Short mmCIF file of C-alpha atoms in Angstrom, two decimals:
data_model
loop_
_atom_site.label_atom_id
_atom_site.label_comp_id
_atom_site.label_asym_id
_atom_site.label_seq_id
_atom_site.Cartn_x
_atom_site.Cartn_y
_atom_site.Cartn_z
CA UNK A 1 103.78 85.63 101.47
CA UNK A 2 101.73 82.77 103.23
CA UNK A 3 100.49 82.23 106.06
CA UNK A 4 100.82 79.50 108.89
CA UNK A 5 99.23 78.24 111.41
CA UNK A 6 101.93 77.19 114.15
CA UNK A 7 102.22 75.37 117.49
CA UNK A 8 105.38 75.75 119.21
CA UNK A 9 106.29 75.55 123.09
CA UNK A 10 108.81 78.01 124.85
CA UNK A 11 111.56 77.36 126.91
CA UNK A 12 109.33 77.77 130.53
CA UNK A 13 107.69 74.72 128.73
CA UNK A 14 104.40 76.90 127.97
CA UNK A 15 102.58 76.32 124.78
CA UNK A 16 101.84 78.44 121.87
CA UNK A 17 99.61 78.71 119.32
CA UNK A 18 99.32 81.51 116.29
CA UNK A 19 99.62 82.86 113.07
CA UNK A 20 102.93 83.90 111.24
CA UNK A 21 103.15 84.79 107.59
CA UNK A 22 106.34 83.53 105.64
CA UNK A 23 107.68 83.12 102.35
CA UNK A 24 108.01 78.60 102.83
CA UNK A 25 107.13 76.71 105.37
CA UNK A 26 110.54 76.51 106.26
CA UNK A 27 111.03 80.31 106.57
CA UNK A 28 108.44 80.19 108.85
CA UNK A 29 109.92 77.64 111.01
CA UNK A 30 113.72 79.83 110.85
CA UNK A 31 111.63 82.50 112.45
CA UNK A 32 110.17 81.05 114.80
CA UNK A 33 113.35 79.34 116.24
CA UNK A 34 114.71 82.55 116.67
CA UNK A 35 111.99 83.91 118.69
CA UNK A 36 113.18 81.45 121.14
CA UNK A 37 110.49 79.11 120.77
CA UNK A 38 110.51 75.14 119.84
CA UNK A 39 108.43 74.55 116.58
CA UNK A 40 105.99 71.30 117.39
CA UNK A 41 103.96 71.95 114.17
CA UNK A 42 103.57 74.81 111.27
CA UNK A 43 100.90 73.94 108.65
CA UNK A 44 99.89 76.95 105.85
CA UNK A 45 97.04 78.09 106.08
CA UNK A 46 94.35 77.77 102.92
CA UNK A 47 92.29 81.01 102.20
CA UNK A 48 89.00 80.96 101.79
CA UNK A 49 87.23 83.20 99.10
CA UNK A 50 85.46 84.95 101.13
CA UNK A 51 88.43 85.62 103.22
CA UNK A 52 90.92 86.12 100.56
CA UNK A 53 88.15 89.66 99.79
CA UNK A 54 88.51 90.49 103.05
CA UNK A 55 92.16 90.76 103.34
CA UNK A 56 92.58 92.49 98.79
CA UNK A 57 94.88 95.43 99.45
CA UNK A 58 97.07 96.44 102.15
CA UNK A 59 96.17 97.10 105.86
CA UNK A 60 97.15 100.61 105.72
CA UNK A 61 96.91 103.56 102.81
CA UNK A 62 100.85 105.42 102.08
CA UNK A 63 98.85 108.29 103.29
CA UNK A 64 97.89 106.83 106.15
CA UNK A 65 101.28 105.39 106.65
CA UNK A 66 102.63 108.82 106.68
CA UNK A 67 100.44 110.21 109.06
CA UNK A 68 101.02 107.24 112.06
CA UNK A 69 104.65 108.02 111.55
CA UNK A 70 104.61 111.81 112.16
CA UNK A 71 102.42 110.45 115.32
CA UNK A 72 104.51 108.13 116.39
CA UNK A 73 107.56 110.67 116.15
CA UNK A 74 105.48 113.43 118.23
CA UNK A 75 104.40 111.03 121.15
CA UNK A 76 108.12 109.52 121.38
CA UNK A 77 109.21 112.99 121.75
CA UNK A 78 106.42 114.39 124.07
CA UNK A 79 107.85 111.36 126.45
CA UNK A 80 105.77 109.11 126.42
CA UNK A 81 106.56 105.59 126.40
CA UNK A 82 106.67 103.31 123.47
CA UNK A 83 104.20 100.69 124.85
CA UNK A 84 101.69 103.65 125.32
CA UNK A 85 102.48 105.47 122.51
CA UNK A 86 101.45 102.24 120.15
CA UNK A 87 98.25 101.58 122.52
CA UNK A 88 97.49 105.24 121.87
CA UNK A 89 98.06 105.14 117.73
CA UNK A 90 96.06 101.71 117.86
CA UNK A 91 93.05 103.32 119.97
CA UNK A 92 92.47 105.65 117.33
CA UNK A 93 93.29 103.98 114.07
CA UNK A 94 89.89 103.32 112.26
CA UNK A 95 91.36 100.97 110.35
CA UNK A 96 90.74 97.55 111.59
CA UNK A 97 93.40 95.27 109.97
CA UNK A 98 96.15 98.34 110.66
CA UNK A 99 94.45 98.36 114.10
CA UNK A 100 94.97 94.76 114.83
CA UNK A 101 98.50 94.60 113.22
CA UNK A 102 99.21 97.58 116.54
CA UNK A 103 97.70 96.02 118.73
CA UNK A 104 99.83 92.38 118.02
CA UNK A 105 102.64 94.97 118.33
CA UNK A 106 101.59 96.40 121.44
CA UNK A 107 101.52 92.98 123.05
CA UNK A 108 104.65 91.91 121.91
CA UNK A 109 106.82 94.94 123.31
CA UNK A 110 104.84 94.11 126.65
CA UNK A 111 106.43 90.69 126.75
CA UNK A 112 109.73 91.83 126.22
CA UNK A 113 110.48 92.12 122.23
CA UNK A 114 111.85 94.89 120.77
CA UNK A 115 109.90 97.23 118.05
CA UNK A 116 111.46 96.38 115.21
CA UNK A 117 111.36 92.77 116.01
CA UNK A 118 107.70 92.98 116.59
CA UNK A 119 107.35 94.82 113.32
CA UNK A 120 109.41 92.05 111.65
CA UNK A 121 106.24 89.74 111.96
CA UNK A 122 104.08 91.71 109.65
CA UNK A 123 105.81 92.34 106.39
CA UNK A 124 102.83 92.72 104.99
CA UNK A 125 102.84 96.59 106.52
CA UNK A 126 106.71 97.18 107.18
CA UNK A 127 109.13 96.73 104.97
CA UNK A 128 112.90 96.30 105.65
CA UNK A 129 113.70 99.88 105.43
CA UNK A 130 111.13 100.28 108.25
CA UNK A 131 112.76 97.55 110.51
CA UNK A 132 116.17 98.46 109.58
CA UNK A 133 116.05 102.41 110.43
CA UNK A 134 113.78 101.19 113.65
CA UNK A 135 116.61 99.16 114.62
CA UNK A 136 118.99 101.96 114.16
CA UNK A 137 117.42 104.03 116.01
CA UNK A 138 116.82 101.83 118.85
CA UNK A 139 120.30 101.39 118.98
CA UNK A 140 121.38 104.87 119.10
CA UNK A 141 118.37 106.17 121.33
CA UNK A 142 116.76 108.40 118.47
CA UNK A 143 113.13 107.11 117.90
CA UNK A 144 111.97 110.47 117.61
CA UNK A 145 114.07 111.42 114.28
CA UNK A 146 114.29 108.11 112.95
CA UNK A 147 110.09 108.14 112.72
CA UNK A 148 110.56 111.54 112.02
CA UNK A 149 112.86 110.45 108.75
CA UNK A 150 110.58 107.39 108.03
CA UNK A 151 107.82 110.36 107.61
CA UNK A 152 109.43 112.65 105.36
CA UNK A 153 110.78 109.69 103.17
CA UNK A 154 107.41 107.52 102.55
CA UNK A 155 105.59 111.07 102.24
CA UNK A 156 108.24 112.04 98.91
CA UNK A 157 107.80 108.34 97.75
CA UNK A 158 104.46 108.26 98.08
CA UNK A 159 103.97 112.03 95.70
CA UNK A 160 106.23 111.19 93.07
CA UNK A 161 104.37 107.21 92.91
CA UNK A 162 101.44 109.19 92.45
CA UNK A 163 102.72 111.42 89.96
CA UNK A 164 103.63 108.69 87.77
CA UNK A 165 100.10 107.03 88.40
CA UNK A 166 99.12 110.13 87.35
CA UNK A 167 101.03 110.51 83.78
CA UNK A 168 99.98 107.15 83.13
CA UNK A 169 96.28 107.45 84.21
CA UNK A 170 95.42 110.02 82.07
CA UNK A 171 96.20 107.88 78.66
CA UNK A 172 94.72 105.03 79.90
CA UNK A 173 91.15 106.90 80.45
CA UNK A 174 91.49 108.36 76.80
CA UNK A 175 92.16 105.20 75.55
CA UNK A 176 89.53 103.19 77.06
CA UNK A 177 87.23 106.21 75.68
CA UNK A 178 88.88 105.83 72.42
CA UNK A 179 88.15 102.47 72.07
CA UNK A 180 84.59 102.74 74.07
CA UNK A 181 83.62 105.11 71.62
CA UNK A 182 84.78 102.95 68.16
CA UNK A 183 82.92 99.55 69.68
CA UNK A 184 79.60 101.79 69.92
CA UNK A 185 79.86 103.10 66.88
CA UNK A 186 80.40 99.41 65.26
CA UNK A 187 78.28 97.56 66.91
CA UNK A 188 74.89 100.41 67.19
CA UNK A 189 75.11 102.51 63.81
CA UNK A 190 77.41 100.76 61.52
CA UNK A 191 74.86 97.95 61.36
CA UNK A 192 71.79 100.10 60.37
CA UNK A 193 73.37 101.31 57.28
CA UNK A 194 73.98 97.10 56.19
CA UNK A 195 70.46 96.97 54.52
CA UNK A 196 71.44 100.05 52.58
CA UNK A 197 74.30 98.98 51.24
CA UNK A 198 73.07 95.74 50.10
CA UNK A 199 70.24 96.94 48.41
CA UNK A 200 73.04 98.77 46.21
CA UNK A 201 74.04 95.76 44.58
CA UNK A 202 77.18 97.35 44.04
CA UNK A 203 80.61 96.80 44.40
CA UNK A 204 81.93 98.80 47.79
CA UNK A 205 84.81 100.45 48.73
CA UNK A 206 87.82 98.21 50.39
CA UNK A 207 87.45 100.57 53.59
CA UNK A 208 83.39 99.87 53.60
CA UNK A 209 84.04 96.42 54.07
CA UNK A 210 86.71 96.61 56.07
CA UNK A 211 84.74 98.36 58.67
CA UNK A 212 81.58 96.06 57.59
CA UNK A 213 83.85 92.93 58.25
CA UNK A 214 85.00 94.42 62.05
CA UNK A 215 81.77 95.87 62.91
CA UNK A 216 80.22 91.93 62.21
CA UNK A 217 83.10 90.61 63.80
CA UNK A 218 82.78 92.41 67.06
CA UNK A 219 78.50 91.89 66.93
CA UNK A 220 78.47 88.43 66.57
CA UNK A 221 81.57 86.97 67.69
CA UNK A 222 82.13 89.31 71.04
CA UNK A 223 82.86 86.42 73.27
CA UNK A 224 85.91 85.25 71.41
CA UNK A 225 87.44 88.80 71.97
CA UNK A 226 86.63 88.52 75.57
CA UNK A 227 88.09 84.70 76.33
CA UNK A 228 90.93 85.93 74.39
CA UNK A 229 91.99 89.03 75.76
CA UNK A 230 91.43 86.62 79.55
CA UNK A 231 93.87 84.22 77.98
CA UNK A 232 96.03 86.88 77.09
CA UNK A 233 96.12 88.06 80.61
CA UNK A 234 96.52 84.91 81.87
CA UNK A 235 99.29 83.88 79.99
CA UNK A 236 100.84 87.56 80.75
CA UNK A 237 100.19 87.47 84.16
CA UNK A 238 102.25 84.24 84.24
CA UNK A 239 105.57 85.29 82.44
CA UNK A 240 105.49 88.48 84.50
CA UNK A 241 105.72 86.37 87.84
CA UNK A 242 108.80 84.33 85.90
CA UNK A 243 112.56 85.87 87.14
CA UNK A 244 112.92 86.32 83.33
CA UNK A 245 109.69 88.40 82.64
CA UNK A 246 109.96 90.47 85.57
CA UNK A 247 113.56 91.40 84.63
CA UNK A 248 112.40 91.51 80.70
CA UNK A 249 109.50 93.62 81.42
CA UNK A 250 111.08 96.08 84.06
CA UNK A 251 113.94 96.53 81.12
CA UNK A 252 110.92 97.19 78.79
CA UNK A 253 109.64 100.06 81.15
CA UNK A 254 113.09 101.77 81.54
CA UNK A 255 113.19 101.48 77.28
CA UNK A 256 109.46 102.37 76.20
CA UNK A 257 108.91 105.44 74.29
CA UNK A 258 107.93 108.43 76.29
CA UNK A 259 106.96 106.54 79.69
CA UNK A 260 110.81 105.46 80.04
CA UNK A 261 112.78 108.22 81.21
CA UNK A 262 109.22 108.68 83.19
CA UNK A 263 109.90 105.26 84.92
CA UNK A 264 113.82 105.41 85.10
CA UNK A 265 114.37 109.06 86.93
CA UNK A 266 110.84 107.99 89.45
CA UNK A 267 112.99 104.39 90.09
CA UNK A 268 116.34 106.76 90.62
CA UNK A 269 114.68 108.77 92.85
CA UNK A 270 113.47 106.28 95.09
CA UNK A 271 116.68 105.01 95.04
CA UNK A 272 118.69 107.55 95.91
CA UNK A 273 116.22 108.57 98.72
CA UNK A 274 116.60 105.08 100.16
CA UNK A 275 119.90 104.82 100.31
CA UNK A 276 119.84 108.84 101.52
CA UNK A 277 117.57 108.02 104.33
CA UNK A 278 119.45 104.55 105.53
CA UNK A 279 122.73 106.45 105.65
CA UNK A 280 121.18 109.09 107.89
CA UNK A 281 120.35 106.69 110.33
CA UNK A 282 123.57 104.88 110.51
CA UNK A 283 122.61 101.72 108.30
CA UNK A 284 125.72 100.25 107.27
CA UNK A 285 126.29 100.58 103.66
CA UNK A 286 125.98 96.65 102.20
CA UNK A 287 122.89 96.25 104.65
CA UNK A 288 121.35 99.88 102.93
CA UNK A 289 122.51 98.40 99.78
CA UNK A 290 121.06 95.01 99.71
CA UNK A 291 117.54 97.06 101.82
CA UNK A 292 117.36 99.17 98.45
CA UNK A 293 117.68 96.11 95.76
CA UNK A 294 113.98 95.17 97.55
CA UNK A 295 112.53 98.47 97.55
CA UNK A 296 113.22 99.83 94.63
CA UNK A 297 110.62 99.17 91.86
CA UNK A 298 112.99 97.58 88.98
CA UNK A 299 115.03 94.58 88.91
CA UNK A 300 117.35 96.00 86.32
CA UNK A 301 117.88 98.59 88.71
CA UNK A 302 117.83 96.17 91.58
CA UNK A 303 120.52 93.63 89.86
CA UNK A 304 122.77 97.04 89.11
CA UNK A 305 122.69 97.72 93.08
CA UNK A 306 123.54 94.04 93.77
CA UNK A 307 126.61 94.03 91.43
CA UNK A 308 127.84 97.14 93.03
CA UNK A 309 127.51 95.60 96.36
CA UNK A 310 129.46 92.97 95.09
CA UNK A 311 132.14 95.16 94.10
CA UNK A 312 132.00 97.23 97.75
CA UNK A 313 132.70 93.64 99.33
CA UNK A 314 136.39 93.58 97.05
CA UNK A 315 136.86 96.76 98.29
CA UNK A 316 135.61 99.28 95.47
CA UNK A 317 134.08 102.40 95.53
CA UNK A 318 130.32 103.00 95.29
CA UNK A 319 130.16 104.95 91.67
CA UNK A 320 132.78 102.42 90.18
CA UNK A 321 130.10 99.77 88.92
CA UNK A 322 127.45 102.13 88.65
CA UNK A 323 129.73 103.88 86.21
CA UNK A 324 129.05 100.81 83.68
CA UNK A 325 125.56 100.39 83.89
CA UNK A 326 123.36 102.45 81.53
CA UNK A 327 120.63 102.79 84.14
CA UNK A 328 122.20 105.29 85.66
CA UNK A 329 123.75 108.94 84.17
CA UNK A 330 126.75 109.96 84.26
CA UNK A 331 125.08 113.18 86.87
CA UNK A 332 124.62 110.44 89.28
CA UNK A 333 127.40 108.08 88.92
CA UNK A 334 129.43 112.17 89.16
CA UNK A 335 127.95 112.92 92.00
CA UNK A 336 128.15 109.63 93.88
CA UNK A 337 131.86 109.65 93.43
CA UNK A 338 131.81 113.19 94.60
CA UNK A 339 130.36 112.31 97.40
CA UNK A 340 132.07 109.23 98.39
CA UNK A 341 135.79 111.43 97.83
CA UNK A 342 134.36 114.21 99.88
CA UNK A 343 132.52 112.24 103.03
CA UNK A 344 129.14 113.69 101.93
CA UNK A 345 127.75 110.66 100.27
CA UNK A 346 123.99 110.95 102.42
CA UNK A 347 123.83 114.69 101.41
CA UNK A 348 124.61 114.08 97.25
CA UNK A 349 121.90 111.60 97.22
CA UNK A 350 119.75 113.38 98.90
CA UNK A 351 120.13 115.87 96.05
CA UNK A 352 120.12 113.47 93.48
CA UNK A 353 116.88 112.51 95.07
CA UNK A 354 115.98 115.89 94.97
CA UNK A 355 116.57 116.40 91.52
CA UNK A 356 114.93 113.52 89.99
CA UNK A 357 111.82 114.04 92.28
CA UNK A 358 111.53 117.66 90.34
CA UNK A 359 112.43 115.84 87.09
CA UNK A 360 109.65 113.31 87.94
CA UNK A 361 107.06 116.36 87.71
CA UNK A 362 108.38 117.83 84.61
CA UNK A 363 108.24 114.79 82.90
CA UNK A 364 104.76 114.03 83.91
CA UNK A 365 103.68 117.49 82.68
CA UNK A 366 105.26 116.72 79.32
CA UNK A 367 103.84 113.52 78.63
CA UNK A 368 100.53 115.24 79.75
CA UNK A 369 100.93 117.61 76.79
CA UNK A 370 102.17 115.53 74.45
CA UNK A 371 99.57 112.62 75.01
CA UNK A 372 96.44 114.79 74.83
CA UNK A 373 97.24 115.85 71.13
CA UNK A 374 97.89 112.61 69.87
CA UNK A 375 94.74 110.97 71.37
CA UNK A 376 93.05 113.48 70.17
CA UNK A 377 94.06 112.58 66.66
CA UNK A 378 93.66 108.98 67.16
CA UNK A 379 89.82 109.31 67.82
CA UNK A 380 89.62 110.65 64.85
CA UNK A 381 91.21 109.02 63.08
CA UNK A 382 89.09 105.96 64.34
CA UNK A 383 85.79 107.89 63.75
CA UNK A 384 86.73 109.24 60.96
CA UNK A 385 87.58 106.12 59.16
CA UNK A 386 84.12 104.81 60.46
CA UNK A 387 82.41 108.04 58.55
CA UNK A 388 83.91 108.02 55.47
CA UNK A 389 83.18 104.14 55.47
CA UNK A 390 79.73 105.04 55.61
CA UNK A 391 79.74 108.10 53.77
CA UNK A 392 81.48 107.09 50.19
CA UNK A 393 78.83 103.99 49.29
CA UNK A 394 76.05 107.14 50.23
CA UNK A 395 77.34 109.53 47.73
CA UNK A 396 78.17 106.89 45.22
CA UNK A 397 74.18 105.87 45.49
CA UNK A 398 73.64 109.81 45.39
CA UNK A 399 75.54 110.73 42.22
CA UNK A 400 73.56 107.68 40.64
CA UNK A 401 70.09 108.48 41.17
CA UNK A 402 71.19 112.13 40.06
#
């Protein structure tokens, strides 16, 4: 997302001047001729450094997300009105950016614009499901349970995200130790042994200078590691922004030893909340549909949903497409059709949900287990080769002077 600065006049012949955030400069413009005003000039907006610091990460924690919701939800239904019930939320929000983004709000259902409309203008902190379900409920007069739903749906989202943070955190850390622990070891002792081993003036063992050759390698020639693993990045960072590497690498998740199923039942069980959650609140079906190919956290996933909401357009059922895609088991594809043949589609994916939340954990405890042996065995390995390196030319020199 941009942002743009804008100068537009509305219909009373009043001018206006802000700030809206858009995908193009002609996105911008689309949405601003549907707030009813006439665009005289939209220009994007160039960051500064500084202010590009300022605004790393989002304006409001999951956590924190979670907690205004359950707010919001107990002030609608305490009766009190939705102007004062997002002055309120604002007043105490400690956040600033989160407090500003309320406050816009605020001012906007003041002159007139719906919530979700006014939420529309900062996608930044609500997504589609947000304005959809908002919509719904302002629709069918239920703000209290539709905030109440929004709640209990980024509170399970936000768990079993950081369960899988989790699972992969804890490799990560040994790793880095792993190879924190190797560089020390070549670059600090390895090289005070070098003198020794010349003075030998004898032939060494192939794993001597093999670990000779990296230790020298890493001493004296750090930098090239460094500007190569940045180019590496760089080049990485690039593809994965590409429609083909974000599809490639999102099919390499969903396939990688271990971590796959990990990523695969966590995506399905976002899913099948989403979807749950939309259907609750009386989202129709190819809006819920094309809402989930956005949230959901894999384009192979994503693409799967968009086929199947192809299909629903000719006029088949739900589990029909999803039947040929290996994404998704034959449990879910089962119970979807159940579901859909019964009338009870919201409740099977809310167990479905349920199910793969639970799997989520298991799976995370397993890798848990099976990833501290095998680090384990790495690092020594690693050190180990590093010892007997040093060790064999020592007790060659010993057995000669005996």
């Amino acid at each position: 997302m941009a942002t743009f600065a804008y100068e537009a006049r509305e219909r009373d012949g009043k001018k206006q001047k802000g700030m809206i955030e858009a995908a193009t400069q002609n996105a911008a413009i689309i949405e601003l001729k549907k707030r009813g005003l006439i665009v005289l000039r939209v220009k994007e907006e160039k960051k500064t450094v500084l202010q590009m610091e300022i605004q790393i990460g989002k304006p409001v924690k999951p956590q924190e997300f979670v907690v205004f919701l359950r707010q919001f939800a107990t002030l609608i239904r305490a009766g009190v009105g939705l102007v004062e019930a997002v002055h309120t939320l604002a007043a105490q929000t400690e956040k600033k950016q989160f407090r500003k983004v309320l406050e816009e709000i605020e001012a906007d259902i003041r002159n007139g614009i719906q919530l979700s409309e006014a939420a529309s203008r900062h996608p930044k902190v609500f997504e589609p499901l947000f304005i959809s379900m908002v919509r719904a409920g302002e629709a069918s007069g239920s703000m209290e349970i539709i905030f109440d739903r929004l709640a209990f749906f980024y509170e399970k989202s936000y768990y079993t995200k950081e369960k899988v943070k989790s699972a992969m955190a804890y490799p990560l850390v040994m790793l880095v130790l792993a190879i924190g622990v190797t560089v020390y070891l070549l670059t600090n002792v390895v090289p005070t042994f070098v003198g020794m081993f010349q003075s030998l003036n004898a032939e060494l063992p192939a794993i001597t200078k093999l670990v000779l050759s990296v230790s020298n390698s890493i001493t004296y020639t750090w930098y090239i590691y460094i500007i190569s693993g940045m180019i590496l990045w760089v080049i990485f960072h690039i593809f994965a922004t590409t429609e083909y590497g974000h599809k490639f690498l999102d099919y390499a998740k969903l396939k990688m030893p271990v971590f796959g199923r990990l990523f695969q039942k966590s995506s399905l069980a976002r899913m099948s909340r989403t979807l749950s959650t939309l259907f609750a609140s009386s989202v129709p079906i190819l809006q819920a549909l094309s809402i989930v190919e956005e949230v959901v956290d894999n384009k192979v996933i994503g693409d799967t949903l968009a086929n199947a909401r192809d299909s629903l357009r000719q006029g088949q059922p739900l589990s029909e497409p999803l039947k040929g895609s290996w994404v998704f088991p034959p449990l879910v594809t089962r119970m979807i059709s159940i579901g859909e043949e019964t009338g009870a589609l919201e409740t099977m994916l809310d167990k479905i949900a349920d199910f793969y939340e639970a799997e989520v954990d298991n799976q995370v405890d397993k890798i848990k287990a099976l990833i501290e042996p095998i680090m384990i065995v790495i690092l020594a390995v690693l050190i180990g080769t590093i010892v007997l390196a040093i060790m064999i030319p020592m007790f060659d020199m010993y057995s000669h002077i005996k």
